mmCIF file with all atom_site columns, C-alpha atoms in Angstrom:
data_model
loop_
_atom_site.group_PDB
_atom_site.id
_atom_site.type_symbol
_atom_site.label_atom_id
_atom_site.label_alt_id
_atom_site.label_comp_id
_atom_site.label_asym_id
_atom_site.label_entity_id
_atom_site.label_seq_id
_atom_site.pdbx_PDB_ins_code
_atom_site.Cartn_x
_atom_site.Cartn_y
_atom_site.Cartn_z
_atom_site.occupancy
_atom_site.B_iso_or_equiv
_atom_site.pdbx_formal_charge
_atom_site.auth_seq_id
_atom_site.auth_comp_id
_atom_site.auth_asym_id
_atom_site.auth_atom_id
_atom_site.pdbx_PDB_model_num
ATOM 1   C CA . UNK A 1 1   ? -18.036 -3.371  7.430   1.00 0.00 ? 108 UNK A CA 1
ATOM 2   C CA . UNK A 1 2   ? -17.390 -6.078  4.763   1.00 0.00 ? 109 UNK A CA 1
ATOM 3   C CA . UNK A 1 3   ? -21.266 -5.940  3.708   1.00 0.00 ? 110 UNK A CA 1
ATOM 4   C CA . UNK A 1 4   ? -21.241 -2.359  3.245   1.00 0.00 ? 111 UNK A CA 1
ATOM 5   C CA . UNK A 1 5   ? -21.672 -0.778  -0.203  1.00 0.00 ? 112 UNK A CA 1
ATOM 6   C CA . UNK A 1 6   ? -19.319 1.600   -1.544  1.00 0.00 ? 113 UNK A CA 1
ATOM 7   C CA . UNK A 1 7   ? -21.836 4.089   -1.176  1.00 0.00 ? 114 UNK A CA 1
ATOM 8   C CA . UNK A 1 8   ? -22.583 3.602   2.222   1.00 0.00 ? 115 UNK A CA 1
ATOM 9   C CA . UNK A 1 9   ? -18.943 3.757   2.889   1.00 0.00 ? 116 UNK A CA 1
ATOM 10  C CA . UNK A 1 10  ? -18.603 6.763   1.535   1.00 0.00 ? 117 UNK A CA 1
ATOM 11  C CA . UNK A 1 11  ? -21.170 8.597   2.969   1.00 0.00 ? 118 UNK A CA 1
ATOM 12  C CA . UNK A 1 12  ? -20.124 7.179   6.353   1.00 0.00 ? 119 UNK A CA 1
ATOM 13  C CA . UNK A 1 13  ? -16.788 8.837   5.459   1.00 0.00 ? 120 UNK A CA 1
ATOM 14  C CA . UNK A 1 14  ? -17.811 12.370  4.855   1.00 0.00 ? 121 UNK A CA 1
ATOM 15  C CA . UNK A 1 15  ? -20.154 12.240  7.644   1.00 0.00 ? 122 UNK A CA 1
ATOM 16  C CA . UNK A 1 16  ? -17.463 11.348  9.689   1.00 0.00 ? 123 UNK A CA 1
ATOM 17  C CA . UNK A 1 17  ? -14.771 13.855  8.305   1.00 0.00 ? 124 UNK A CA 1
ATOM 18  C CA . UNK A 1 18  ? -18.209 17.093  8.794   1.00 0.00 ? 125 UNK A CA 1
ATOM 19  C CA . UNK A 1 19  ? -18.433 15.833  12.232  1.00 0.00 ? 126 UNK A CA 1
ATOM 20  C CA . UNK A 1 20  ? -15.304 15.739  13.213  1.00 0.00 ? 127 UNK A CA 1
ATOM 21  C CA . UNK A 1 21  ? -14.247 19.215  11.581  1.00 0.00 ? 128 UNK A CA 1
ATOM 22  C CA . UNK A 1 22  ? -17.114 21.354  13.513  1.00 0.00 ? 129 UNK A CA 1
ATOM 23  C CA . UNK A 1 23  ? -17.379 18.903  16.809  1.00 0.00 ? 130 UNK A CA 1
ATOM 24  C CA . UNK A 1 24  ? -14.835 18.793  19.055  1.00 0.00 ? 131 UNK A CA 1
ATOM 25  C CA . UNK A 1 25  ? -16.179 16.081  21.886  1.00 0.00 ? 132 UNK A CA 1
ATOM 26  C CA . UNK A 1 26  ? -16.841 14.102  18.378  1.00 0.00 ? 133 UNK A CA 1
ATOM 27  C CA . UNK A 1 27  ? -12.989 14.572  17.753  1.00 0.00 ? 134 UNK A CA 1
ATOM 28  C CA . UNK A 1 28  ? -12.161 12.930  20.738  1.00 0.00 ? 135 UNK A CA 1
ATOM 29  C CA . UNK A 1 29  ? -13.747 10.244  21.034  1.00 0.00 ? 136 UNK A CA 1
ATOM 30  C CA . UNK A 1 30  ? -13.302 9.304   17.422  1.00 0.00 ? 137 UNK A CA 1
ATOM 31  C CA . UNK A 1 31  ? -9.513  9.479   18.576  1.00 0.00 ? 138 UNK A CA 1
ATOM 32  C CA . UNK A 1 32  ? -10.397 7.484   21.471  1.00 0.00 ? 139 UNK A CA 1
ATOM 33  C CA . UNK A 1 33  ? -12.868 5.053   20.342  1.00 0.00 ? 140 UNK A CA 1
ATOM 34  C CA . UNK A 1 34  ? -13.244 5.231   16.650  1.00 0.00 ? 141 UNK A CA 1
ATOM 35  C CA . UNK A 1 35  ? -15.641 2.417   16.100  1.00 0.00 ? 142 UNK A CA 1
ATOM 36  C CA . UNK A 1 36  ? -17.680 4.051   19.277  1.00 0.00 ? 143 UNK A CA 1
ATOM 37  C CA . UNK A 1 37  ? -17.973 7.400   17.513  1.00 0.00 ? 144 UNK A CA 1
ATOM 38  C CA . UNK A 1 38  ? -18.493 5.694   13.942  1.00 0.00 ? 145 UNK A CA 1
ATOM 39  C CA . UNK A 1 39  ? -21.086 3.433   14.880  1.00 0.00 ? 146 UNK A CA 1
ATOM 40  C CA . UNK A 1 40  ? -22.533 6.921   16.358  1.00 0.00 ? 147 UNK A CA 1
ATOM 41  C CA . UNK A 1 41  ? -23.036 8.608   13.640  1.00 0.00 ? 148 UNK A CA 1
ATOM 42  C CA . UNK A 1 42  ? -23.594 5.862   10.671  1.00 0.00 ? 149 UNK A CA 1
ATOM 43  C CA . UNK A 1 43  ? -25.997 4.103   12.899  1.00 0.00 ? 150 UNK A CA 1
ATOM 44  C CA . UNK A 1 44  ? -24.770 0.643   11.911  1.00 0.00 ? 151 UNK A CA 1
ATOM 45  C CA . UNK A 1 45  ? -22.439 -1.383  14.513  1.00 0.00 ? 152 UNK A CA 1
ATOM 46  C CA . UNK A 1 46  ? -18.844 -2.142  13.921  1.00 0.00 ? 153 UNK A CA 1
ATOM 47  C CA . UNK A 1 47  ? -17.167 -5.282  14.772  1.00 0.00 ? 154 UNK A CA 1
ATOM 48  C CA . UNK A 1 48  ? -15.099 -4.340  17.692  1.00 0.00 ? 155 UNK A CA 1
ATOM 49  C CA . UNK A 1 49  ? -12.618 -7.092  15.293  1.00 0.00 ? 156 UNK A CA 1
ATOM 50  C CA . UNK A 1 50  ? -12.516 -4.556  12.712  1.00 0.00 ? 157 UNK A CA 1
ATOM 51  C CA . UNK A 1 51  ? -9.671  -2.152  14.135  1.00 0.00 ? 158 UNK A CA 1
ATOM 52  C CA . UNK A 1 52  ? -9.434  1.494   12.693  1.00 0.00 ? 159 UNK A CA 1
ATOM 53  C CA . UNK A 1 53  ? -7.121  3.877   13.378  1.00 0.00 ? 160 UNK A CA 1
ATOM 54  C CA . UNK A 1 54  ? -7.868  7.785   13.304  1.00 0.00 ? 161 UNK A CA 1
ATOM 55  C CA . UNK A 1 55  ? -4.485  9.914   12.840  1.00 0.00 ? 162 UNK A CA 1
ATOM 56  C CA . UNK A 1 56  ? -5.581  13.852  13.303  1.00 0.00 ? 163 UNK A CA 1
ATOM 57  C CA . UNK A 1 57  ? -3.741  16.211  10.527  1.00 0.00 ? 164 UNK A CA 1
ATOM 58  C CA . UNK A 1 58  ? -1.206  18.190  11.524  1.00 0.00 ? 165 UNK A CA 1
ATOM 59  C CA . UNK A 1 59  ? -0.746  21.592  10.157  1.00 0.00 ? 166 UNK A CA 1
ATOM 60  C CA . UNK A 1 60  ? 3.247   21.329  10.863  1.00 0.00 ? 167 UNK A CA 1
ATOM 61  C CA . UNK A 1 61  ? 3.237   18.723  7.798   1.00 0.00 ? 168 UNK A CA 1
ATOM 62  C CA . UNK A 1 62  ? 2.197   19.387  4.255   1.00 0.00 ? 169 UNK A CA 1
ATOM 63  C CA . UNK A 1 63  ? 1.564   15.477  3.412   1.00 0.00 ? 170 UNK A CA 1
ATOM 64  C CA . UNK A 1 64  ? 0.340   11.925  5.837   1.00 0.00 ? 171 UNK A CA 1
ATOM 65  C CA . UNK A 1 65  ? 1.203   8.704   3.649   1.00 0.00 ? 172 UNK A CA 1
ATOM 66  C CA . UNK A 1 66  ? 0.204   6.050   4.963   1.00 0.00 ? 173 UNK A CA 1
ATOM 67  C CA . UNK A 1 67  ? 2.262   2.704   3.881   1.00 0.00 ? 174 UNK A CA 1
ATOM 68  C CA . UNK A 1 68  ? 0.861   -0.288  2.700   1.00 0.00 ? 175 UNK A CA 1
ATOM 69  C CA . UNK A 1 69  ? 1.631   -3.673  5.151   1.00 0.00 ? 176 UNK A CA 1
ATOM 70  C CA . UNK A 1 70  ? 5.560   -4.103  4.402   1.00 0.00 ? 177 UNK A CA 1
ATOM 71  C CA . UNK A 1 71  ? 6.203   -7.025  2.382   1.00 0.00 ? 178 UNK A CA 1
ATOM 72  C CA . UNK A 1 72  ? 9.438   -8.806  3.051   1.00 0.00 ? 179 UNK A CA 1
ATOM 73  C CA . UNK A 1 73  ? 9.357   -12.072 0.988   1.00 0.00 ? 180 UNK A CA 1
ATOM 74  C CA . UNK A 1 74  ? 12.353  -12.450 -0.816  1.00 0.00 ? 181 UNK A CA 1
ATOM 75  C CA . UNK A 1 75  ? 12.057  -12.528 -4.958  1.00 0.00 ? 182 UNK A CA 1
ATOM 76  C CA . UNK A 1 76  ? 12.210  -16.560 -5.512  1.00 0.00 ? 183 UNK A CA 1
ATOM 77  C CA . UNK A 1 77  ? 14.814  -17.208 -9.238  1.00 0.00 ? 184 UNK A CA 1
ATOM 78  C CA . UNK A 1 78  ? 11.082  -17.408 -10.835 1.00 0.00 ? 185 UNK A CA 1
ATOM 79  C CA . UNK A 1 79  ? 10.254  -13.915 -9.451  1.00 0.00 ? 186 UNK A CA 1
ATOM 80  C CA . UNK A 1 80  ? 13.538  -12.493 -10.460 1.00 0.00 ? 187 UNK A CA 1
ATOM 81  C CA . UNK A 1 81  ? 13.173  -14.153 -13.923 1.00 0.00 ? 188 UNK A CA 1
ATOM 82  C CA . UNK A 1 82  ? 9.583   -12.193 -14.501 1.00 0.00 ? 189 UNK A CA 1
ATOM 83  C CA . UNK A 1 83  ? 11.373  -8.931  -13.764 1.00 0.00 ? 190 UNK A CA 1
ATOM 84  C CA . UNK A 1 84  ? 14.902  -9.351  -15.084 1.00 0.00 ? 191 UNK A CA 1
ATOM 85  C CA . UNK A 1 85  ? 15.814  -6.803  -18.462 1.00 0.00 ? 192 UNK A CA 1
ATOM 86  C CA . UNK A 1 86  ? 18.985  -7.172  -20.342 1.00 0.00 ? 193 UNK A CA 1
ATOM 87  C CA . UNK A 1 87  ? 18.979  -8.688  -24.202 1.00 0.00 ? 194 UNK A CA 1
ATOM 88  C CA . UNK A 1 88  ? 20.519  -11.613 -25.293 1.00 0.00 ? 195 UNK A CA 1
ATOM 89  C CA . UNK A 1 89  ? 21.846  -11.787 -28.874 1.00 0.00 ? 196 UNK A CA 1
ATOM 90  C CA . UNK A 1 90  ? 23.531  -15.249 -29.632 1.00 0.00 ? 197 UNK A CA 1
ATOM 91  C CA . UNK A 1 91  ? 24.996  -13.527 -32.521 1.00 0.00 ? 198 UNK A CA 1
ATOM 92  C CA . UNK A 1 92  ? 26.702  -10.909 -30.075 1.00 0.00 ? 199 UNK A CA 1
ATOM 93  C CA . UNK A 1 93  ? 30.971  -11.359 -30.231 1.00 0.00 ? 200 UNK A CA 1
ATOM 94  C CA . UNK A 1 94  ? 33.170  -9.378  -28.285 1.00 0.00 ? 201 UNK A CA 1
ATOM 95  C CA . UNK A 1 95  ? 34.416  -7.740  -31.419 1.00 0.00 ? 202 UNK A CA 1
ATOM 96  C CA . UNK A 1 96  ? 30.663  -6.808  -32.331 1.00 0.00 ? 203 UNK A CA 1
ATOM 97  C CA . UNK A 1 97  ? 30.696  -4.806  -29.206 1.00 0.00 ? 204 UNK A CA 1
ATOM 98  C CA . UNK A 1 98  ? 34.209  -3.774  -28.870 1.00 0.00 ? 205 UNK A CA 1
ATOM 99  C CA . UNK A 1 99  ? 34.610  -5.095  -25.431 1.00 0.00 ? 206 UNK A CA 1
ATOM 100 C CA . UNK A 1 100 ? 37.159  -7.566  -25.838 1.00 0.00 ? 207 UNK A CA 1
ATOM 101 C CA . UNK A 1 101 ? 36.599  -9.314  -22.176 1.00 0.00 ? 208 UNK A CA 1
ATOM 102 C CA . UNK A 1 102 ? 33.933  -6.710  -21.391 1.00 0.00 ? 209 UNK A CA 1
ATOM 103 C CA . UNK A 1 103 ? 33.834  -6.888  -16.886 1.00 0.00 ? 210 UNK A CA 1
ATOM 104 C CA . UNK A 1 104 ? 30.053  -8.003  -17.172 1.00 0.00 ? 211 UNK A CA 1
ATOM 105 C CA . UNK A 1 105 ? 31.580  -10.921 -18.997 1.00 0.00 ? 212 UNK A CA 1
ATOM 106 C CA . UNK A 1 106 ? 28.224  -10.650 -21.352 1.00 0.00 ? 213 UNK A CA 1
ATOM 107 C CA . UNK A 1 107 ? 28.726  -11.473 -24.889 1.00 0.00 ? 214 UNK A CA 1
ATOM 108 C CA . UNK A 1 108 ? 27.519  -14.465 -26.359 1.00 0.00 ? 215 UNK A CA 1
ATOM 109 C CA . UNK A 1 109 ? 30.810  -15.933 -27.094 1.00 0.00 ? 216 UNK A CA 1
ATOM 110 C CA . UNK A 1 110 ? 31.154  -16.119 -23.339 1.00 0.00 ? 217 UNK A CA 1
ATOM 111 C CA . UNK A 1 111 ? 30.341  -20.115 -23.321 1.00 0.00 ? 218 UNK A CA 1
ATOM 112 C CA . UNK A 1 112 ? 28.968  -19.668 -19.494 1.00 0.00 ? 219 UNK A CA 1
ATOM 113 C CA . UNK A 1 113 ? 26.445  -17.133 -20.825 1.00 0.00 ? 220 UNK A CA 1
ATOM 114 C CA . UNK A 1 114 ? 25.844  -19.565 -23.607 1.00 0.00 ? 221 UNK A CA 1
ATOM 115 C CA . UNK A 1 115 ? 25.254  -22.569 -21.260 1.00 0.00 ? 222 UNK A CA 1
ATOM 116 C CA . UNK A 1 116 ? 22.843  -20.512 -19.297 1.00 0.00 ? 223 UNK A CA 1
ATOM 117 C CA . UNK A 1 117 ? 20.768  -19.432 -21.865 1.00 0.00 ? 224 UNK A CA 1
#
């Protein structure tokens, strides 16, 4: 399906989606065997490597979201560095901000903040 036009996939698509609406034997074997039925009705062949999956709506639920692949690599410090907010103001003093010692231990006096920076 990788040398298919947009076009062609979309047609293939609301073929698909008629067919299966009006046709029930369609139904099942698109359940069954989608690239079977596909192939079927688009008249171009499939890989059998090319894996779909066919999930029938169900009227019990108003929605079907379907996740993207889950990505579990952790953020490396250059990662967190792209995405990290927070100002720094070298001219920030505790008594600029009234924190005296603030618990986030973030004004620029704070020479490990300054070291960092």
């Amino acid at each position: 399906m990788e040398n298919w036009t947009k076009e062609e996939m979309d047609a293939a698509y609301e073929n698909i989606v008629k067919k299966a609406a009006k046709d029930p034997a369609f139904r099942k074997e698109l359940l069954a065997n989608p690239n079977g039925a596909i192939t079927s009705v688009v008249g171009k062949e499939i890989p059998s490597s090319f894996k779909i999956r066919i999930i029938e709506e169900d009227p019990a639920y108003a929605a079907t979201f379907i996740l993207p692949h889950f990505d579990n690599k952790a953020l490396d410090d250059s990662d967190l560095d792209a995405v990290a907010g927070g100002v720094y103001n070298p001219s920030a003093s505790a008594e600029a901000c009234g924190a005296k010692g603030c618990g986030a231990n973030a004004c620029a006096g704070n020479a490990e903040v300054s070291k960092k920076v």
